[in-house]
Amino acid sequence: MPEWIPYAIAAIAVAIAIGVYLVAWKYLGPWRQLEQMVNDLAEGKRPGSFVFHGARRFTRVALSLEKLADEQLRLKRQMSEEEFNLQAILSNMAEGVMVVDSNHVIRLVNASFMKLFNLRSSPLQQTALAALREASVEEVLRATSQTGETQSREISIHGADQTGPMGPPRYFALSSVPIKRSDGQVSGMVVVLHDITRLRQLEDVRRDFVANLSHELRTPLSIFRGYVENLIDAPGMSRKERVGIYQIMERHSLRLNALLEDLLTLARLESRTEKLDLGEIELPLFLQRFGREWAGKADKKKITLDLDVDPAVPLLLADEFRIEQILTNLLDNAIKFTPEGGRVGIAARQNEDRVEIRVEDTGIGIPLGDLKHIFERFYRVEKARTREKGGTGLGLSIVKHIMALHGGTVEAKSELGKGTAIILRFPASV
């Protein structure tokens, strides 16, 4: 074999290797780079620049992929911003918001919705009926799906709260808005709930107030009408009988006037337009003077009126006229409902950062079930007996409002048959 043949074979092998490398470099290299770019794009990354030269077709594809990656990143940023804005809006809404699909499966809720329904775990991916267990909500969702129109309804829910597993009813204004596809089919619903419990409670208070006021006015007006008819029908009645009728009418007119005065006072206090004439009150001197003014009324019922005022009690920053109004109401009640030979006491002292004034008696007391209601308007423990004693049913409600204007609180403690204590707590002025 000639000596040059091995060299020729080696040269051919080298040439083939070089050719394979050149082919791989020209054709396989761009594919590898394109493959890496596509993988980066699929993973949400921005692919690196295409650096291969000499293959215009691959270069154009790579540039298109880079543009696609830039557009993907732009859309991702836009979606992130929109999601942030949506979450910011939903999380700061007082209304509860729920989004469900066509099968009533919950897809989104905000924090207010979770709070309104007292949900301790996420209701997502559950049906509204399974998560909320409220048939009224399911009925609204079904009506929205069937009609394809917005549904608005007021619903009441008995839910768990601090008072137990079945708390007082809560009221919601519910709106269900359909989400429609291009073909008009309902693909989901947005439900918005607004808590109107406070509004309903205020309506109940207003309704009770009107009913109570009508009842309180009916009695004296009926008496006036009856006695006026008697005077008209019997013009020849004796002077003694007429005087007796006039005295009864006067007594009821005074009670009616007291009722109207209390109503006006309560209206001014509740309007928050009442301005306090604040000044520094020296409680030892003030209460001693006030006690002397009430000593005569207490003596008439043979009731002992005691004063126990700490001389070191600080000055009280308050409206003196309103404080007199409070104590007048409290002492009047204490003397009315304390039998002869009983005791009524007024005490004042500082308790930490509060100034306490305590009015207590050894009277008939208040049943435990009534104690939490006594500061409500027109509430009477024994309605007939209280009315006979001339009460309007507004005195303690006025006390509560005056204390609120002073930034203070009022508390009642009582034991049936042993007496009642009303504790007034004012912020200390020094």
XYZ file of C-alpha atoms in Angstrom:
430
model
C 0.000 0.000 0.000
C 1.411 3.389 -0.954
C 2.536 5.496 2.020
C 0.267 8.400 1.153
C -2.989 6.460 1.564
C -3.153 6.674 5.400
C -2.538 10.409 5.176
C -5.325 10.707 2.608
C -7.752 8.800 4.826
C -6.894 11.009 7.799
C -7.372 14.116 5.711
C -10.744 12.893 4.533
C -11.800 12.163 8.142
C -10.732 15.630 9.244
C -12.624 17.135 6.316
C -15.755 15.177 7.225
C -15.470 16.258 10.877
C -15.042 19.854 9.849
C -18.033 19.535 7.527
C -20.182 18.015 10.256
C -19.158 20.770 12.668
C -19.923 23.447 10.107
C -23.321 21.918 9.375
C -24.080 21.614 13.094
C -22.848 25.147 13.699
C -24.945 26.516 10.886
C -28.135 24.542 11.371
C -28.204 22.989 14.849
C -26.800 26.004 16.771
C -29.733 28.293 15.926
C -32.185 25.551 16.834
C -30.585 25.118 20.230
C -30.755 28.865 20.869
C -34.356 28.996 19.680
C -35.205 26.044 21.895
C -33.668 27.812 24.894
C -35.566 31.015 24.061
C -38.874 29.147 23.846
C -38.182 27.402 27.177
C -37.411 30.745 28.839
C -40.593 32.191 27.369
C -42.660 29.269 28.642
C -41.205 29.746 32.121
C -42.140 33.430 32.114
C -38.558 34.597 31.726
C -37.276 37.057 29.205
C -35.097 35.034 26.734
C -31.560 36.064 26.006
C -30.646 37.802 22.761
C -30.125 35.692 19.652
C -26.389 35.978 18.907
C -26.024 33.608 15.922
C -24.989 35.348 12.692
C -25.428 34.283 9.160
C -28.946 32.780 9.431
C -31.438 35.506 8.684
C -34.436 33.205 8.950
C -33.490 32.129 12.454
C -32.660 35.715 13.371
C -36.150 36.872 12.350
C -37.759 34.116 14.381
C -35.597 34.979 17.379
C -36.488 38.679 17.136
C -40.163 37.733 17.007
C -39.725 35.639 20.129
C -38.015 38.552 21.871
C -40.950 40.829 20.948
C -43.343 38.179 22.187
C -41.419 38.011 25.460
C -41.538 41.803 25.834
C -45.292 41.776 25.208
C -45.713 38.950 27.692
C -43.834 40.898 30.353
C -45.897 44.014 29.620
C -49.144 42.090 29.958
C -47.860 40.460 33.128
C -47.060 43.860 34.660
C -50.447 45.183 33.578
C -52.237 42.205 35.095
C -50.249 42.601 38.293
C -51.198 46.279 38.532
C -54.853 45.540 37.822
C -54.874 42.755 40.408
C -53.273 45.103 42.947
C -55.873 47.788 42.215
C -58.703 45.262 42.442
C -57.453 43.889 45.761
C -56.944 47.404 47.111
C -60.516 48.338 46.198
C -62.083 45.134 47.494
C -60.135 45.079 50.742
C -61.163 48.655 51.590
C -64.848 48.267 50.761
C -67.268 48.220 53.671
C -69.654 46.179 51.533
C -69.207 42.438 51.228
C -68.393 41.245 47.685
C -68.652 37.701 46.360
C -68.078 36.425 42.802
C -69.531 33.055 41.790
C -69.542 31.108 38.523
C -72.547 29.673 36.695
C -72.612 26.729 39.109
C -72.705 29.096 42.105
C -69.176 28.086 43.095
C -67.418 30.920 44.924
C -64.434 32.314 43.023
C -63.669 35.464 44.986
C -64.663 37.160 48.245
C -63.322 40.219 50.016
C -62.458 40.682 53.689
C -65.736 42.458 54.475
C -67.704 39.507 53.127
C -65.749 37.134 55.354
C -66.463 39.378 58.356
C -70.162 39.845 57.611
C -70.733 36.094 57.497
C -68.231 35.354 60.258
C -66.330 32.927 57.999
C -63.260 31.503 59.699
C -61.846 29.669 56.639
C -61.770 30.468 52.934
C -65.032 29.626 51.118
C -63.368 29.533 47.691
C -64.173 26.534 45.468
C -67.308 25.833 47.531
C -70.860 26.517 46.453
C -72.477 29.554 48.030
C -75.096 27.373 49.710
C -72.501 25.020 51.225
C -70.234 27.837 52.417
C -72.863 30.273 53.704
C -75.771 27.918 54.550
C -78.231 30.682 53.729
C -81.145 29.703 51.507
C -82.069 33.355 50.920
C -78.732 34.020 49.189
C -79.111 30.874 47.069
C -82.595 32.009 45.993
C -81.231 35.329 44.768
C -78.428 33.606 42.844
C -80.882 31.212 41.208
C -83.175 34.069 40.198
C -80.219 35.930 38.655
C -79.172 32.832 36.680
C -82.676 32.176 35.391
C -83.625 35.731 34.439
C -80.223 37.076 33.458
C -81.145 40.324 35.204
C -79.894 42.110 38.297
C -81.698 41.056 41.466
C -81.997 43.245 44.568
C -83.434 42.054 47.828
C -83.328 42.668 51.549
C -82.456 39.594 53.578
C -82.104 38.835 57.275
C -79.572 36.402 58.674
C -79.207 34.886 62.122
C -75.499 34.329 62.497
C -72.937 33.559 65.154
C -71.564 36.472 67.132
C -70.138 37.294 70.542
C -73.436 36.487 72.249
C -73.559 32.885 71.062
C -74.053 30.606 68.071
C -77.387 32.237 67.250
C -76.917 35.967 67.633
C -79.493 38.680 66.935
C -80.679 39.003 63.310
C -78.650 41.074 60.912
C -80.135 42.754 57.860
C -78.494 43.118 54.446
C -79.347 44.864 51.202
C -78.234 42.292 48.613
C -77.623 42.929 44.900
C -76.733 40.165 42.444
C -75.432 41.286 39.035
C -75.060 38.721 36.213
C -71.801 38.289 34.276
C -72.679 37.454 30.650
C -70.711 35.894 27.797
C -70.819 37.244 24.264
C -73.743 34.917 23.475
C -75.769 36.364 26.355
C -75.484 33.337 28.617
C -74.845 33.949 32.321
C -71.346 32.734 33.220
C -71.293 34.029 36.765
C -72.556 36.638 39.205
C -71.193 39.442 41.350
C -72.971 39.695 44.695
C -72.717 42.830 46.842
C -74.062 42.935 50.409
C -74.503 46.101 52.448
C -75.125 45.723 56.182
C -78.235 47.748 57.068
C -78.711 46.277 60.544
C -78.087 49.618 62.245
C -80.624 51.292 59.968
C -83.252 48.684 60.835
C -82.498 49.081 64.540
C -82.968 52.840 64.266
C -86.272 52.298 62.485
C -87.372 49.989 65.299
C -86.358 52.618 67.866
C -88.271 55.293 65.968
C -91.340 53.074 65.700
C -91.224 52.221 69.414
C -90.698 55.884 70.269
C -93.758 56.972 68.292
C -95.851 54.188 69.854
C -94.689 55.028 73.382
C -95.154 58.759 72.895
C -98.662 58.237 71.534
C -99.490 56.125 74.573
C -98.061 58.685 77.000
C -100.020 61.533 75.409
C -103.253 59.589 75.103
C -103.802 59.239 78.861
C -103.788 62.938 79.878
C -105.629 63.987 76.729
C -108.341 61.406 77.388
C -108.666 62.688 80.956
C -108.921 66.302 79.769
C -111.610 65.375 77.261
C -113.599 63.361 79.799
C -113.630 66.097 82.420
C -114.377 68.833 79.884
C -117.391 66.813 78.745
C -118.478 66.506 82.383
C -118.243 70.274 82.841
C -120.257 70.861 79.673
C -122.914 68.256 80.435
C -123.350 69.301 84.092
C -123.100 73.075 84.277
C -124.929 73.077 87.608
C -122.430 70.913 89.519
C -121.242 72.226 92.843
C -118.177 74.380 93.255
C -116.479 71.612 95.252
C -116.909 69.150 92.390
C -115.590 71.668 89.877
C -112.553 72.399 92.032
C -111.841 68.671 92.260
C -112.012 68.352 88.464
C -109.748 71.395 88.008
C -107.181 69.943 90.388
C -107.092 66.641 88.496
C -106.754 68.483 85.190
C -103.985 70.645 86.626
C -102.073 67.593 87.843
C -102.230 65.949 84.423
C -101.393 69.191 82.636
C -98.259 69.499 84.771
C -97.322 65.915 83.931
C -97.959 66.591 80.237
C -95.805 69.723 80.430
C -93.014 67.737 82.133
C -93.220 65.134 79.381
C -92.918 67.773 76.661
C -90.017 69.460 78.452
C -88.177 66.146 78.715
C -88.865 65.416 75.055
C -87.416 68.764 74.016
C -84.402 68.256 76.255
C -83.800 64.771 74.854
C -84.189 66.021 71.278
C -81.574 68.745 71.845
C -79.162 66.306 73.456
C -79.536 63.708 70.698
C -79.112 66.297 67.946
C -75.506 66.846 69.090
C -76.053 70.586 68.584
C -76.326 71.222 72.321
C -73.320 73.172 73.556
C -72.000 72.576 77.048
C -71.139 75.563 79.216
C -68.074 73.983 80.775
C -66.612 75.264 83.992
C -64.655 73.978 86.985
C -66.954 72.671 89.705
C -65.808 72.200 93.323
C -67.778 69.077 94.110
C -67.681 69.331 97.954
C -69.333 72.782 97.914
C -71.606 71.977 94.968
C -72.971 68.742 96.462
C -73.418 70.259 99.920
C -75.526 73.051 98.442
C -77.460 70.584 96.298
C -78.078 68.339 99.297
C -79.481 71.222 101.349
C -81.942 72.008 98.537
C -83.236 68.414 98.568
C -83.226 67.921 102.331
C -86.789 69.216 102.704
C -88.239 66.785 100.172
C -86.406 63.899 101.833
C -87.679 64.940 105.272
C -91.280 64.843 104.069
C -90.906 61.096 103.479
C -88.786 60.654 106.610
C -85.836 59.643 104.457
C -82.273 60.282 105.589
C -80.177 62.117 102.976
C -76.433 61.457 103.465
C -73.455 63.173 101.829
C -70.061 61.477 101.594
C -67.731 63.670 99.553
C -63.973 63.243 99.593
C -62.487 66.725 100.266
C -59.553 65.837 98.012
C -61.729 65.093 94.994
C -60.368 67.140 92.045
C -62.197 69.901 90.246
C -64.805 68.621 87.806
C -64.805 70.210 84.345
C -68.494 70.095 83.472
C -71.666 72.036 82.718
C -73.087 72.888 86.154
C -76.670 73.209 84.895
C -76.501 69.762 83.256
C -74.966 68.178 86.355
C -77.822 69.602 88.413
C -80.217 68.148 85.854
C -78.618 64.706 86.228
C -78.662 64.747 90.019
C -82.224 66.081 90.083
C -83.402 63.118 88.017
C -81.475 60.630 90.138
C -82.500 62.048 93.520
C -86.114 62.384 92.444
C -86.175 58.685 91.494
C -84.332 57.646 94.652
C -86.745 59.459 96.964
C -89.831 58.311 95.014
C -88.933 54.637 95.225
C -87.502 54.564 98.738
C -90.046 53.855 101.494
C -90.322 55.952 104.672
C -87.425 55.487 107.044
C -85.050 54.633 104.208
C -81.782 56.265 103.208
C -80.531 58.082 100.105
C -76.837 58.836 99.777
C -74.665 60.971 97.503
C -70.935 60.186 97.391
C -68.067 61.602 95.334
C -64.440 60.548 95.066
C -61.636 60.074 92.574
C -61.069 56.593 91.175
C -57.829 56.483 89.157
C -58.344 58.859 86.195
C -62.077 59.237 86.818
C -64.248 61.277 89.135
C -67.145 59.185 90.417
C -70.432 60.490 91.759
C -72.639 57.817 93.276
C -76.346 58.159 94.101
C -77.718 55.179 95.990
C -80.814 54.350 97.966
C -82.366 51.624 100.093
C -85.504 51.523 97.983
C -87.443 48.793 96.206
C -84.655 47.999 93.747
C -84.808 46.938 90.103
C -85.203 43.361 88.805
C -82.113 42.018 87.064
C -83.977 41.553 83.782
C -84.970 45.221 83.716
C -81.647 46.666 84.812
C -80.061 46.774 81.335
C -83.084 48.606 79.877
C -83.603 51.413 82.387
C -81.660 53.985 80.314
C -83.917 53.444 77.298
C -86.554 56.035 76.478
C -89.963 55.447 78.078
C -88.806 52.247 79.761
C -90.503 51.658 83.106
C -89.908 48.779 85.476
C -93.473 48.908 86.822
C -95.356 50.980 84.284
C -98.542 51.651 86.194
C -96.776 52.366 89.477
C -94.171 54.619 87.852
C -96.823 56.587 86.002
C -98.735 57.112 89.223
C -95.611 58.666 90.747
C -95.434 61.191 87.900
C -92.482 59.820 85.976
C -92.156 60.541 82.249
C -89.916 57.564 81.477
C -87.267 59.866 79.966
C -85.219 60.942 82.984
C -82.560 58.217 82.881
C -82.273 58.481 79.104
C -81.509 62.190 79.559
C -78.902 61.287 82.197
C -77.201 58.900 79.761
C -77.049 61.500 76.978
C -75.686 64.235 79.242
C -72.973 61.883 80.472
C -72.062 61.040 76.873
C -71.695 64.755 76.070
C -69.254 65.053 78.976
C -67.263 62.051 77.757
C -68.396 60.065 80.772
C -70.395 56.931 81.475
C -73.273 55.899 83.711
C -73.857 52.518 85.307
C -76.706 51.093 87.369
C -76.402 48.458 90.083
C -79.374 47.144 91.980
C -80.720 44.313 94.083
C -84.423 43.767 94.230
C -85.843 44.802 97.600
C -82.522 46.248 98.836
C -81.888 49.351 96.769
C -80.255 50.859 93.691
C -76.988 52.660 92.993
C -76.320 54.861 89.957
C -72.617 55.534 89.349
C -71.560 58.519 87.232
C -67.973 58.489 85.948
C -66.445 61.716 84.586
C -62.971 62.243 83.126
C -60.768 63.929 85.729
C -59.938 67.492 84.684
C -56.542 67.499 86.434
